Coordinates of C-alpha atoms in Angstrom, one line a residue:
M7 CA -87.6 26.2 -72.8
Q8 CA -84.0 25.0 -72.3
S9 CA -83.2 25.5 -76.0
S10 CA -84.6 29.1 -75.8
K11 CA -82.4 29.9 -72.9
F12 CA -79.3 28.7 -74.6
N13 CA -80.2 30.6 -77.8
L14 CA -80.7 33.7 -75.8
L15 CA -77.2 33.2 -74.2
F16 CA -75.6 32.8 -77.6
H17 CA -77.2 35.9 -79.2
F18 CA -76.6 38.0 -76.1
C19 CA -72.9 37.0 -75.9
Y20 CA -72.6 37.6 -79.6
W21 CA -74.0 41.1 -79.3
L22 CA -71.8 41.8 -76.3
L23 CA -68.7 40.7 -78.2
W24 CA -69.3 43.0 -81.1
T25 CA -70.3 46.0 -79.0
S26 CA -67.3 45.6 -76.8
I27 CA -64.9 45.6 -79.7
G28 CA -66.8 48.2 -81.7
K29 CA -68.0 51.6 -80.9
L30 CA -68.4 50.7 -77.2
G31 CA -64.8 49.5 -77.1
E32 CA -64.1 50.8 -73.6
I33 CA -67.0 48.9 -72.0
K34 CA -66.1 45.6 -70.5
L35 CA -68.5 42.7 -70.4
A36 CA -70.2 43.2 -67.1
G37 CA -71.2 39.6 -66.9
L38 CA -67.8 38.1 -66.7
S39 CA -65.0 40.7 -66.3
V40 CA -63.1 40.8 -63.0
N41 CA -61.9 44.2 -64.2
A42 CA -65.4 45.5 -64.8
Q43 CA -65.6 49.1 -63.4
K44 CA -69.4 49.4 -63.3
E45 CA -72.3 47.2 -63.7
M46 CA -74.3 47.6 -66.9
G47 CA -77.3 49.8 -66.5
S48 CA -76.0 51.0 -63.1
K49 CA -75.0 54.5 -62.1
S50 CA -73.6 53.3 -58.8
S51 CA -70.0 53.6 -57.8
T52 CA -67.2 51.4 -59.1
K53 CA -67.6 47.8 -58.1
C54 CA -64.9 45.1 -58.8
Y55 CA -65.4 41.4 -59.0
G56 CA -63.3 38.6 -57.8
I57 CA -63.3 35.3 -55.9
P58 CA -63.4 36.0 -52.1
E59 CA -60.4 35.3 -49.8
G60 CA -60.7 32.8 -47.0
K61 CA -61.8 34.3 -43.7
G62 CA -60.0 31.8 -41.4
P63 CA -56.6 32.1 -39.7
Y64 CA -54.6 29.9 -42.1
S65 CA -52.9 30.9 -45.3
V66 CA -54.1 28.8 -48.2
G67 CA -52.0 26.9 -50.7
C68 CA -53.1 25.1 -53.8
T69 CA -51.8 22.4 -56.1
D70 CA -52.9 19.6 -58.5
L71 CA -52.3 15.9 -58.4
M72 CA -52.9 13.5 -61.3
T73 CA -51.8 9.8 -60.9
D74 CA -51.5 7.1 -63.5
Y75 CA -51.3 7.4 -67.3
T76 CA -54.8 6.1 -67.7
I77 CA -58.4 7.4 -67.2
Q78 CA -58.6 5.2 -64.1
G79 CA -56.1 7.5 -62.3
S80 CA -57.0 10.1 -59.7
F81 CA -57.2 13.8 -60.5
F82 CA -57.9 16.5 -58.0
R83 CA -57.0 20.0 -56.9
L84 CA -55.8 20.2 -53.3
Y85 CA -56.4 23.2 -51.1
Y86 CA -54.6 23.2 -47.8
P87 CA -53.1 25.3 -44.9
S88 CA -49.8 26.6 -46.2
Q89 CA -46.6 28.1 -44.9
N90 CA -46.3 31.9 -45.4
G91 CA -43.7 33.2 -47.8
T92 CA -43.1 29.9 -49.7
S93 CA -44.9 31.1 -52.9
S94 CA -45.9 34.4 -54.4
E95 CA -47.6 32.9 -57.4
E96 CA -51.4 33.3 -57.6
T97 CA -53.4 30.2 -58.6
K98 CA -54.9 30.4 -62.1
W99 CA -58.7 29.9 -61.8
I100 CA -59.3 28.1 -65.2
P101 CA -55.9 26.7 -66.1
R102 CA -56.3 25.5 -69.6
K103 CA -58.1 26.8 -72.8
E104 CA -59.7 23.4 -73.3
Y105 CA -61.9 24.1 -70.3
Y106 CA -63.3 27.1 -72.2
R107 CA -64.2 24.8 -75.0
G108 CA -66.0 22.4 -72.6
L109 CA -67.9 25.3 -71.0
S110 CA -68.9 26.5 -74.5
D111 CA -70.2 23.0 -75.3
F112 CA -72.1 22.7 -72.1
L113 CA -73.7 26.1 -72.7
N114 CA -74.4 25.4 -76.4
I115 CA -72.2 28.3 -77.5
Y116 CA -70.0 27.9 -80.6
R117 CA -66.5 26.9 -79.4
M118 CA -64.7 29.7 -81.2
L119 CA -66.9 32.4 -79.8
G120 CA -67.0 30.9 -76.3
E121 CA -63.3 30.4 -76.1
T122 CA -62.7 34.0 -77.2
L123 CA -65.2 35.3 -74.6
F124 CA -63.9 33.2 -71.7
Q125 CA -60.2 33.9 -72.5
H126 CA -60.7 37.6 -72.8
Y127 CA -62.9 38.2 -69.7
V128 CA -61.8 35.5 -67.2
G129 CA -58.5 34.3 -68.7
S130 CA -56.5 36.4 -66.2
V131 CA -58.7 35.5 -63.1
T132 CA -56.7 34.1 -60.2
C133 CA -57.8 32.5 -56.9
P134 CA -56.7 33.8 -53.5
A135 CA -54.5 30.8 -52.9
K136 CA -50.7 30.5 -53.4
W137 CA -49.8 28.0 -56.1
N138 CA -47.6 25.2 -54.9
A139 CA -47.0 26.9 -51.5
A140 CA -45.4 24.6 -49.0
F141 CA -47.8 22.6 -46.9
K142 CA -47.9 23.6 -43.2
P143 CA -47.1 20.5 -41.1
G144 CA -47.3 20.1 -37.4
E145 CA -51.0 19.7 -37.0
K146 CA -53.7 17.1 -37.6
Y147 CA -56.1 18.5 -40.2
P148 CA -59.6 17.2 -41.0
L149 CA -60.0 16.1 -44.6
I150 CA -62.8 17.0 -47.1
I151 CA -63.3 15.3 -50.4
F152 CA -65.3 17.7 -52.6
S153 CA -67.4 16.7 -55.6
H154 CA -68.4 19.2 -58.3
G155 CA -71.7 19.6 -60.1
L156 CA -72.7 18.8 -63.7
G157 CA -70.8 20.9 -66.2
A158 CA -68.2 22.0 -63.7
F159 CA -64.7 20.8 -62.9
R160 CA -62.2 20.8 -60.1
T161 CA -61.5 24.6 -60.0
I162 CA -65.0 26.0 -60.2
Y163 CA -65.8 25.9 -56.4
S164 CA -62.6 27.5 -55.2
A165 CA -64.4 30.0 -53.0
I166 CA -65.8 27.2 -50.9
C167 CA -62.6 25.1 -50.9
I168 CA -60.4 28.1 -50.0
E169 CA -62.6 29.1 -47.1
M170 CA -62.5 25.5 -45.8
A171 CA -58.7 25.4 -46.1
S172 CA -58.4 28.8 -44.4
Q173 CA -60.3 27.3 -41.4
G174 CA -57.9 24.4 -41.1
F175 CA -59.2 21.7 -43.5
I176 CA -57.4 19.9 -46.3
V177 CA -59.7 19.8 -49.3
A178 CA -59.4 17.6 -52.3
A179 CA -61.6 18.8 -55.1
V180 CA -62.0 15.8 -57.4
E181 CA -62.3 16.3 -61.2
H182 CA -64.7 13.6 -62.4
R183 CA -64.0 11.7 -65.6
D184 CA -67.5 10.3 -66.1
K185 CA -68.3 12.9 -68.8
S186 CA -70.2 15.0 -66.3
S187 CA -67.4 17.7 -66.3
S188 CA -67.4 20.4 -68.9
A189 CA -64.0 19.1 -69.7
T190 CA -61.2 17.0 -68.1
Y191 CA -58.2 15.1 -69.3
Y192 CA -55.6 12.5 -68.6
H193 CA -52.1 11.8 -69.8
K194 CA -51.7 8.7 -72.0
E195 CA -47.9 8.7 -71.7
N196 CA -44.7 10.7 -71.1
P197 CA -46.2 14.2 -70.5
V198 CA -44.4 17.4 -71.3
C199 CA -43.9 20.0 -68.6
E200 CA -46.7 22.4 -67.7
A201 CA -45.0 25.3 -69.4
Q202 CA -45.0 23.5 -72.7
E203 CA -48.6 22.4 -72.1
E204 CA -49.6 26.1 -72.1
A205 CA -47.8 26.8 -75.3
T206 CA -48.7 23.9 -77.5
E207 CA -51.3 21.1 -77.9
N208 CA -50.0 17.9 -76.2
P209 CA -50.6 14.8 -78.3
N210 CA -50.2 12.7 -75.2
E211 CA -53.3 14.2 -73.6
E212 CA -56.7 12.7 -74.0
W213 CA -59.5 15.3 -73.4
I214 CA -63.0 14.2 -72.2
Y215 CA -65.9 16.6 -72.7
Y216 CA -69.4 16.7 -71.3
R217 CA -71.7 14.0 -72.5
K218 CA -75.1 15.4 -73.5
L219 CA -78.3 13.3 -73.6
K220 CA -79.1 12.0 -77.0
R221 CA -82.5 12.7 -78.5
G222 CA -85.1 10.5 -76.8
E223 CA -82.6 9.1 -74.3
Q224 CA -83.7 8.6 -70.7
E225 CA -81.6 10.6 -68.2
F226 CA -81.7 8.2 -65.2
P227 CA -79.5 5.4 -66.6
L228 CA -76.8 7.8 -67.6
R229 CA -76.8 9.6 -64.3
H230 CA -76.9 6.3 -62.4
Q231 CA -73.8 5.1 -64.3
Q232 CA -72.0 8.4 -63.7
L233 CA -72.9 8.4 -60.0
Q234 CA -71.3 5.0 -59.6
Q235 CA -68.1 6.2 -61.2
R236 CA -68.1 9.5 -59.3
T237 CA -68.4 7.6 -56.0
E238 CA -65.5 5.4 -56.9
E239 CA -63.4 8.4 -57.8
C240 CA -64.1 10.1 -54.4
I241 CA -63.2 6.9 -52.6
K242 CA -60.0 6.5 -54.7
A243 CA -59.0 10.1 -53.9
L244 CA -59.5 9.3 -50.2
D245 CA -57.3 6.2 -50.4
L246 CA -54.6 8.1 -52.2
I247 CA -54.5 10.9 -49.7
L248 CA -54.5 8.5 -46.7
G249 CA -51.7 6.7 -48.4
I250 CA -49.7 9.9 -48.6
N251 CA -50.6 10.5 -44.9
N252 CA -49.0 7.1 -44.1
G253 CA -45.8 8.1 -45.9
N254 CA -46.4 6.4 -49.3
H255 CA -44.6 7.9 -52.3
V256 CA -46.9 9.6 -54.9
A257 CA -45.8 10.1 -58.5
N258 CA -47.5 13.2 -60.0
V259 CA -48.0 13.0 -63.7
L260 CA -48.1 16.8 -63.8
S261 CA -44.5 17.1 -62.5
L262 CA -45.4 20.0 -60.2
N263 CA -42.9 21.4 -57.7
F264 CA -44.7 20.4 -54.5
D265 CA -43.4 18.4 -51.6
W266 CA -46.1 15.7 -50.8
T267 CA -44.0 14.2 -48.0
L268 CA -44.9 17.2 -45.8
L269 CA -48.4 15.8 -45.6
K270 CA -47.2 12.7 -43.7
E271 CA -49.1 12.2 -40.5
S272 CA -51.0 15.5 -41.0
I273 CA -54.5 14.1 -41.7
D274 CA -56.9 13.5 -38.8
T275 CA -58.2 10.1 -40.0
D276 CA -61.1 10.2 -37.5
R277 CA -62.4 13.4 -39.1
I278 CA -63.1 12.8 -42.8
A279 CA -66.0 14.3 -44.7
V280 CA -67.4 14.4 -48.2
M281 CA -69.1 17.5 -49.7
G282 CA -70.7 18.4 -53.0
H283 CA -72.9 20.7 -54.9
S284 CA -75.8 19.7 -57.2
F285 CA -74.9 16.4 -58.8
G286 CA -71.9 16.5 -56.5
A287 CA -74.3 16.5 -53.5
A288 CA -75.8 13.3 -54.9
T289 CA -72.3 11.9 -55.2
A290 CA -71.6 12.8 -51.6
I291 CA -74.7 11.0 -50.4
K292 CA -73.9 7.9 -52.4
T293 CA -70.2 8.0 -51.2
L294 CA -71.4 8.1 -47.6
S295 CA -73.5 5.0 -48.2
K296 CA -70.5 3.2 -49.7
D297 CA -67.6 4.1 -47.4
A298 CA -67.9 4.3 -43.6
R299 CA -64.7 6.4 -43.3
F300 CA -66.7 9.4 -44.4
K301 CA -68.7 11.1 -41.5
G302 CA -70.7 13.5 -43.9
S303 CA -72.1 16.9 -45.3
V304 CA -74.1 18.0 -47.9
H305 CA -78.0 26.6 -56.5
Q306 CA -76.1 28.8 -58.7
S307 CA -75.0 30.8 -55.7
F308 CA -72.1 28.4 -55.0
P309 CA -69.9 28.0 -58.1
D310 CA -67.3 30.8 -58.6
F311 CA -69.0 32.3 -61.6
T312 CA -71.4 34.1 -59.2
F313 CA -68.6 36.2 -57.9
L314 CA -67.5 37.2 -61.4
S315 CA -70.8 38.4 -62.8
G316 CA -72.6 41.7 -62.4
N317 CA -76.3 41.9 -61.5
F318 CA -77.5 42.4 -65.1
V319 CA -76.0 39.4 -66.7
G320 CA -76.0 37.4 -63.5
K321 CA -79.8 37.6 -63.2
I322 CA -80.5 36.9 -66.9
F323 CA -78.4 33.7 -66.9
K324 CA -79.3 32.8 -63.3
L325 CA -75.7 33.1 -62.1
K326 CA -76.9 35.1 -59.1
G327 CA -79.7 34.8 -56.6
D328 CA -81.6 37.6 -55.0
I329 CA -79.0 38.2 -52.3
D330 CA -75.4 39.3 -52.6
P331 CA -73.3 36.2 -53.5
N332 CA -70.7 37.0 -50.8
I333 CA -73.5 37.0 -48.2
A334 CA -74.9 33.7 -49.7
I335 CA -71.5 31.9 -49.7
D336 CA -70.7 33.2 -46.2
I337 CA -73.9 31.8 -44.8
S338 CA -73.3 28.5 -46.6
N339 CA -69.7 28.2 -45.4
K340 CA -70.6 29.0 -41.8
A341 CA -73.4 26.5 -41.8
S342 CA -71.1 23.9 -43.3
L343 CA -68.4 24.6 -40.7
A344 CA -71.0 24.3 -37.9
F345 CA -72.3 21.0 -39.4
L346 CA -68.7 19.7 -39.7
Q347 CA -67.8 20.6 -36.1
K348 CA -70.9 18.8 -34.9
H349 CA -70.5 15.6 -36.9
L350 CA -66.7 15.4 -36.9
G351 CA -66.3 16.4 -33.2
L352 CA -64.1 19.3 -34.0
K353 CA -62.9 21.5 -31.1
K354 CA -63.3 24.8 -32.9
D355 CA -65.6 27.8 -32.4
F356 CA -67.7 26.9 -35.4
D357 CA -70.6 26.0 -33.1
Q358 CA -71.3 29.8 -33.0
W359 CA -73.2 29.2 -36.3
D360 CA -75.3 26.3 -35.1
A361 CA -78.5 28.3 -35.6
L362 CA -77.9 28.4 -39.3
V363 CA -78.0 24.6 -39.4
D364 CA -81.3 24.8 -37.7
G365 CA -82.6 27.2 -40.3
E366 CA -82.5 30.3 -38.1
G367 CA -81.1 33.5 -39.4
H368 CA -81.6 36.2 -42.0
N369 CA -81.8 34.9 -45.6
V370 CA -82.1 31.3 -44.2
I371 CA -85.0 29.0 -45.0
P372 CA -85.8 26.4 -42.3
G373 CA -86.4 22.9 -43.8
T374 CA -86.6 23.0 -47.5
N375 CA -88.2 25.1 -50.2
I376 CA -88.5 22.2 -52.6
D377 CA -91.7 20.2 -53.0
L378 CA -90.6 16.6 -52.2
P379 CA -92.4 13.7 -53.9
S380 CA -94.9 11.8 -51.9
T381 CA -93.7 8.5 -53.2
Q382 CA -90.3 7.0 -52.6
P383 CA -87.7 7.7 -55.3
E384 CA -86.2 4.8 -57.3
S385 CA -83.2 3.3 -55.6
L386 CA -79.8 4.4 -56.9
E387 CA -78.3 1.0 -56.1

């Protein structure tokens, strides 16, 4: 069944590629294009696609941090309240072509075809956060460590992270190097500048791609091993950020123009949470059990792809649910904020959405819609 789905994806993308550059040359790929003017098969009015802006009172900035010239270093994207007017540069959603290759591998698409499609249709997508904007000091912000799902990477949940930052949180979206990401990388030594990285292959980079199960291989041992590493990466990111909060110097391998000293004494160390989606949610739970500093929170409606796909392709490839993705993410974000206020003791107005946490509200299911096993699951220890 899984193989059939991926084969369908390949043939459908192949057909779309050739029709879009052939006699239907003016038609954009409705499934991925942020410039799409109309959904395929729809006679409705023009509808554009894009990642939603944060709804909170804070402007949002964004930067990347990579430490150490080994695979053991930390790598995450930071979303944070920012100072207005300190950057006009939009944040690129998928920053490197190697991520297209990883996504292609994960989806079982030929790399050349996948890279062409992704580059053409989402290569220009940006996030509503200012790249390297100056951090806004003067307040104590709660901190969230965010863990992505299988086949994702640090930028794919920007809609959630940007909303949290716009509401006054600092969010570190970790990019896991346990081979559960579509793609990730680290610098082995002496990196070139980012501008050069975009133009040429960097021999000092080591890329790590998604590790698929081998024929006949049991999944649990692999996921168990990955879960242990992911947990350590979340804890390591927390240690790093708290060190920055204490005034420790941080050396960024990526040589980005961002002043980390502004974060000194800006973290509310009594209000730290870990969040995640899918396998990232399992990571969040495991991290909670390992580190008491985290106070806590925990399917395709959540990654950013849902905002960049029309109904036709979105339904076929299950990138969309039955409700509008903007409504779905808004419900999820409000419920998360209400949960965080309750468990972190925040003095905000997020308690206005407490009913969502209790399963009350339109499009909300109380309890769970998943059939839980009657026996206790095997321990992840």
